[in-house]
PDB file of C-alpha atoms in Angstrom:
ATOM      1  CA  UNK T   1     -78.056 -19.775  -2.015  1.00 73.00           C
ATOM      2  CA  UNK T   2     -74.406 -20.682  -2.351  1.00 82.00           C
ATOM      3  CA  UNK T   3     -72.138 -18.849   0.106  1.00 85.00           C
ATOM      4  CA  UNK T   4     -69.560 -18.079  -2.580  1.00 87.00           C
ATOM      5  CA  UNK T   5     -72.297 -16.508  -4.738  1.00 90.00           C
ATOM      6  CA  UNK T   6     -73.293 -14.346  -1.759  1.00 89.00           C
ATOM      7  CA  UNK T   7     -69.685 -13.259  -1.163  1.00 87.00           C
ATOM      8  CA  UNK T   8     -69.171 -12.438  -4.855  1.00 91.00           C
ATOM      9  CA  UNK T   9     -72.424 -10.468  -4.813  1.00 92.00           C
ATOM     10  CA  UNK T  10     -71.246  -8.461  -1.819  1.00 88.00           C
ATOM     11  CA  UNK T  11     -68.045  -7.613  -3.703  1.00 89.00           C
ATOM     12  CA  UNK T  12     -70.048  -6.462  -6.721  1.00 93.00           C
ATOM     13  CA  UNK T  13     -72.184  -4.233  -4.495  1.00 91.00           C
ATOM     14  CA  UNK T  14     -69.196  -2.807  -2.615  1.00 87.00           C
ATOM     15  CA  UNK T  15     -67.305  -1.951  -5.797  1.00 89.00           C
ATOM     16  CA  UNK T  16     -70.417  -0.515  -7.462  1.00 91.00           C
ATOM     17  CA  UNK T  17     -71.001   1.704  -4.417  1.00 86.00           C
ATOM     18  CA  UNK T  18     -67.358   2.773  -4.354  1.00 84.00           C
ATOM     19  CA  UNK T  19     -67.646   3.852  -7.984  1.00 85.00           C
ATOM     20  CA  UNK T  20     -70.929   5.673  -7.380  1.00 87.00           C
ATOM     21  CA  UNK T  21     -72.867   3.567  -9.881  1.00 92.00           C
ATOM     22  CA  UNK T  22     -76.525   2.666  -9.520  1.00 95.00           C
ATOM     23  CA  UNK T  23     -77.800  -0.829 -10.141  1.00 96.00           C
ATOM     24  CA  UNK T  24     -79.508   0.522 -13.252  1.00 97.00           C
ATOM     25  CA  UNK T  25     -76.268   1.962 -14.628  1.00 97.00           C
ATOM     26  CA  UNK T  26     -74.369  -1.265 -14.039  1.00 97.00           C
ATOM     27  CA  UNK T  27     -77.198  -3.308 -15.510  1.00 97.00           C
ATOM     28  CA  UNK T  28     -77.349  -1.188 -18.660  1.00 97.00           C
ATOM     29  CA  UNK T  29     -73.593  -1.472 -19.090  1.00 96.00           C
ATOM     30  CA  UNK T  30     -73.676  -5.273 -19.014  1.00 96.00           C
ATOM     31  CA  UNK T  31     -77.032  -5.825 -20.722  1.00 96.00           C
ATOM     32  CA  UNK T  32     -79.346  -6.760 -17.849  1.00 96.00           C
ATOM     33  CA  UNK T  33     -82.085  -5.046 -15.838  1.00 96.00           C
ATOM     34  CA  UNK T  34     -81.400  -3.580 -12.407  1.00 96.00           C
ATOM     35  CA  UNK T  35     -83.446  -6.402 -10.846  1.00 96.00           C
ATOM     36  CA  UNK T  36     -80.868  -8.876 -12.128  1.00 97.00           C
ATOM     37  CA  UNK T  37     -78.095  -6.817 -10.525  1.00 97.00           C
ATOM     38  CA  UNK T  38     -80.063  -6.970  -7.251  1.00 96.00           C
ATOM     39  CA  UNK T  39     -80.206 -10.751  -7.533  1.00 96.00           C
ATOM     40  CA  UNK T  40     -76.472 -10.957  -8.256  1.00 96.00           C
ATOM     41  CA  UNK T  41     -75.658  -8.719  -5.299  1.00 94.00           C
ATOM     42  CA  UNK T  42     -77.729 -10.766  -2.854  1.00 91.00           C
ATOM     43  CA  UNK T  43     -76.461 -14.067  -4.205  1.00 91.00           C
ATOM     44  CA  UNK T  44     -79.999 -15.096  -5.194  1.00 94.00           C
ATOM     45  CA  UNK T  45     -78.744 -15.605  -8.768  1.00 94.00           C
ATOM     46  CA  UNK T  46     -75.323 -16.909  -9.708  1.00 94.00           C
ATOM     47  CA  UNK T  47     -73.242 -14.673 -11.987  1.00 95.00           C
ATOM     48  CA  UNK T  48     -72.010 -16.544 -15.058  1.00 95.00           C
ATOM     49  CA  UNK T  49     -68.330 -16.323 -15.958  1.00 95.00           C
ATOM     50  CA  UNK T  50     -68.968 -14.139 -19.010  1.00 96.00           C
ATOM     51  CA  UNK T  51     -71.279 -11.818 -17.078  1.00 96.00           C
ATOM     52  CA  UNK T  52     -68.778 -11.576 -14.205  1.00 97.00           C
ATOM     53  CA  UNK T  53     -66.124 -10.637 -16.751  1.00 97.00           C
ATOM     54  CA  UNK T  54     -68.392  -7.842 -18.047  1.00 97.00           C
ATOM     55  CA  UNK T  55     -69.081  -6.652 -14.488  1.00 97.00           C
ATOM     56  CA  UNK T  56     -65.350  -6.602 -13.746  1.00 96.00           C
ATOM     57  CA  UNK T  57     -64.647  -4.555 -16.880  1.00 96.00           C
ATOM     58  CA  UNK T  58     -67.363  -2.011 -16.045  1.00 96.00           C
ATOM     59  CA  UNK T  59     -66.195  -1.760 -12.430  1.00 94.00           C
ATOM     60  CA  UNK T  60     -62.543  -1.419 -13.449  1.00 92.00           C
ATOM     61  CA  UNK T  61     -61.233  -4.473 -11.640  1.00 92.00           C
ATOM     62  CA  UNK T  62     -59.772  -7.823 -12.584  1.00 92.00           C
ATOM     63  CA  UNK T  63     -62.093 -10.812 -12.202  1.00 94.00           C
ATOM     64  CA  UNK T  64     -59.985 -12.142  -9.310  1.00 91.00           C
ATOM     65  CA  UNK T  65     -61.072  -9.077  -7.295  1.00 89.00           C
ATOM     66  CA  UNK T  66     -64.356 -10.853  -6.610  1.00 90.00           C
ATOM     67  CA  UNK T  67     -62.552 -13.816  -4.999  1.00 88.00           C
ATOM     68  CA  UNK T  68     -59.578 -12.188  -3.247  1.00 82.00           C
ATOM     69  CA  UNK T  69     -59.475 -12.835   0.470  1.00 75.00           C
ATOM     70  CA  UNK T  70     -62.072 -15.616   0.417  1.00 75.00           C
ATOM     71  CA  UNK T  71     -60.542 -18.530   2.265  1.00 70.00           C
ATOM     72  CA  UNK T  72     -61.618 -21.660   4.043  1.00 63.00           C
ATOM     73  CA  UNK T  73     -61.898 -21.291   7.788  1.00 54.00           C
ATOM     74  CA  UNK T  74     -58.585 -22.741   8.966  1.00 56.00           C
ATOM     75  CA  UNK T  75     -60.004 -23.365  12.453  1.00 53.00           C
ATOM     76  CA  UNK T  76     -62.604 -25.731  10.976  1.00 47.00           C
ATOM     77  CA  UNK T  77     -60.097 -28.216   9.531  1.00 55.00           C
ATOM     78  CA  UNK T  78     -61.620 -31.653   9.143  1.00 53.00           C
ATOM     79  CA  UNK T  79     -65.158 -30.277   9.251  1.00 57.00           C
ATOM     80  CA  UNK T  80     -67.350 -29.025   6.463  1.00 54.00           C
ATOM     81  CA  UNK T  81     -65.882 -25.609   5.807  1.00 60.00           C
ATOM     82  CA  UNK T  82     -67.720 -22.445   4.949  1.00 63.00           C
ATOM     83  CA  UNK T  83     -65.812 -19.772   3.076  1.00 66.00           C
ATOM     84  CA  UNK T  84     -64.595 -16.851   5.171  1.00 66.00           C
ATOM     85  CA  UNK T  85     -64.443 -13.433   3.534  1.00 67.00           C
ATOM     86  CA  UNK T  86     -61.316 -11.686   4.780  1.00 64.00           C
ATOM     87  CA  UNK T  87     -62.320  -8.556   2.872  1.00 68.00           C
ATOM     88  CA  UNK T  88     -65.899  -8.277   4.124  1.00 71.00           C
ATOM     89  CA  UNK T  89     -65.111  -4.820   5.494  1.00 70.00           C
ATOM     90  CA  UNK T  90     -65.286  -3.565   1.886  1.00 68.00           C
ATOM     91  CA  UNK T  91     -69.074  -3.733   2.099  1.00 67.00           C
ATOM     92  CA  UNK T  92     -69.110  -1.398   5.115  1.00 72.00           C
ATOM     93  CA  UNK T  93     -69.345   2.247   4.023  1.00 75.00           C
ATOM     94  CA  UNK T  94     -67.915   3.513   7.317  1.00 81.00           C
ATOM     95  CA  UNK T  95     -64.902   1.217   6.985  1.00 79.00           C
ATOM     96  CA  UNK T  96     -64.280   2.442   3.446  1.00 79.00           C
ATOM     97  CA  UNK T  97     -64.538   6.072   4.540  1.00 81.00           C
ATOM     98  CA  UNK T  98     -62.168   5.365   7.429  1.00 84.00           C
ATOM     99  CA  UNK T  99     -59.632   3.824   5.055  1.00 82.00           C
ATOM    100  CA  UNK T 100     -59.905   6.762   2.652  1.00 82.00           C
ATOM    101  CA  UNK T 101     -59.367   9.266   5.472  1.00 86.00           C
ATOM    102  CA  UNK T 102     -56.517   7.202   6.928  1.00 87.00           C
ATOM    103  CA  UNK T 103     -54.690   7.211   3.589  1.00 85.00           C
ATOM    104  CA  UNK T 104     -54.846  11.016   3.487  1.00 90.00           C
ATOM    105  CA  UNK T 105     -52.998  11.317   6.806  1.00 90.00           C
ATOM    106  CA  UNK T 106     -49.243  11.895   7.019  1.00 91.00           C
ATOM    107  CA  UNK T 107     -47.283   8.831   8.171  1.00 89.00           C
ATOM    108  CA  UNK T 108     -46.755  10.182  11.705  1.00 87.00           C
ATOM    109  CA  UNK T 109     -50.500  10.600  12.210  1.00 92.00           C
ATOM    110  CA  UNK T 110     -51.221   7.196  10.658  1.00 89.00           C
ATOM    111  CA  UNK T 111     -49.079   5.547  13.314  1.00 89.00           C
ATOM    112  CA  UNK T 112     -50.941   7.390  16.064  1.00 90.00           C
ATOM    113  CA  UNK T 113     -54.358   6.483  14.648  1.00 90.00           C
ATOM    114  CA  UNK T 114     -53.366   2.839  14.286  1.00 87.00           C
ATOM    115  CA  UNK T 115     -52.048   2.729  17.868  1.00 87.00           C
ATOM    116  CA  UNK T 116     -55.285   4.296  19.097  1.00 86.00           C
ATOM    117  CA  UNK T 117     -57.416   1.768  17.207  1.00 84.00           C
ATOM    118  CA  UNK T 118     -55.334  -1.113  18.548  1.00 83.00           C
ATOM    119  CA  UNK T 119     -55.812   0.177  22.099  1.00 84.00           C
ATOM    120  CA  UNK T 120     -59.581   0.127  21.593  1.00 82.00           C
ATOM    121  CA  UNK T 121     -59.797  -3.470  20.361  1.00 77.00           C
ATOM    122  CA  UNK T 122     -60.006  -5.256  23.688  1.00 63.00           C
ATOM    123  CA  UNK T 123     -62.605  -7.990  24.104  1.00 56.00           C
ATOM    124  CA  UNK T 124     -64.778  -8.330  27.187  1.00 45.00           C
ATOM    125  CA  UNK T 125     -62.433 -10.847  28.802  1.00 51.00           C
ATOM    126  CA  UNK T 126     -59.421  -8.555  28.400  1.00 58.00           C
ATOM    127  CA  UNK T 127     -57.845 -10.404  25.482  1.00 60.00           C
ATOM    128  CA  UNK T 128     -56.733  -8.364  22.516  1.00 56.00           C
ATOM    129  CA  UNK T 129     -58.613  -8.863  19.276  1.00 58.00           C
ATOM    130  CA  UNK T 130     -56.435  -9.790  16.355  1.00 56.00           C
ATOM    131  CA  UNK T 131     -56.824  -9.109  12.676  1.00 57.00           C
ATOM    132  CA  UNK T 132     -57.010 -12.322  10.664  1.00 46.00           C
ATOM    133  CA  UNK T 133     -54.292 -12.677   8.048  1.00 42.00           C
TER     134      UNK T 133
END
């Protein structure tokens, strides 16, 4: 399995979930069986360019959506580099729900929630965790 294929598959799954579509519905829309969608989503099968285009159209996103935020690990310079998915949180249902709820808050409450979350992100050794850019 290619790591990029796995990351693209995760994006397909996350967007499909966000839209409330089943694998069967997506498969029917692009002309494949739900088993093929399963293989795309796990990265077991590579999605061809034309099929990815069809998936993007059905899911209401531009094709670049499936690659946004995927970067080389900058800390691994000079070594063989695995792709790092900076948008992996999109495959976490709780994270998506948290973002949706956060966006519904007035600005004053958003600031308080963000400050609270920052205060909770302390590693074991006392160093603050940082969000990768």
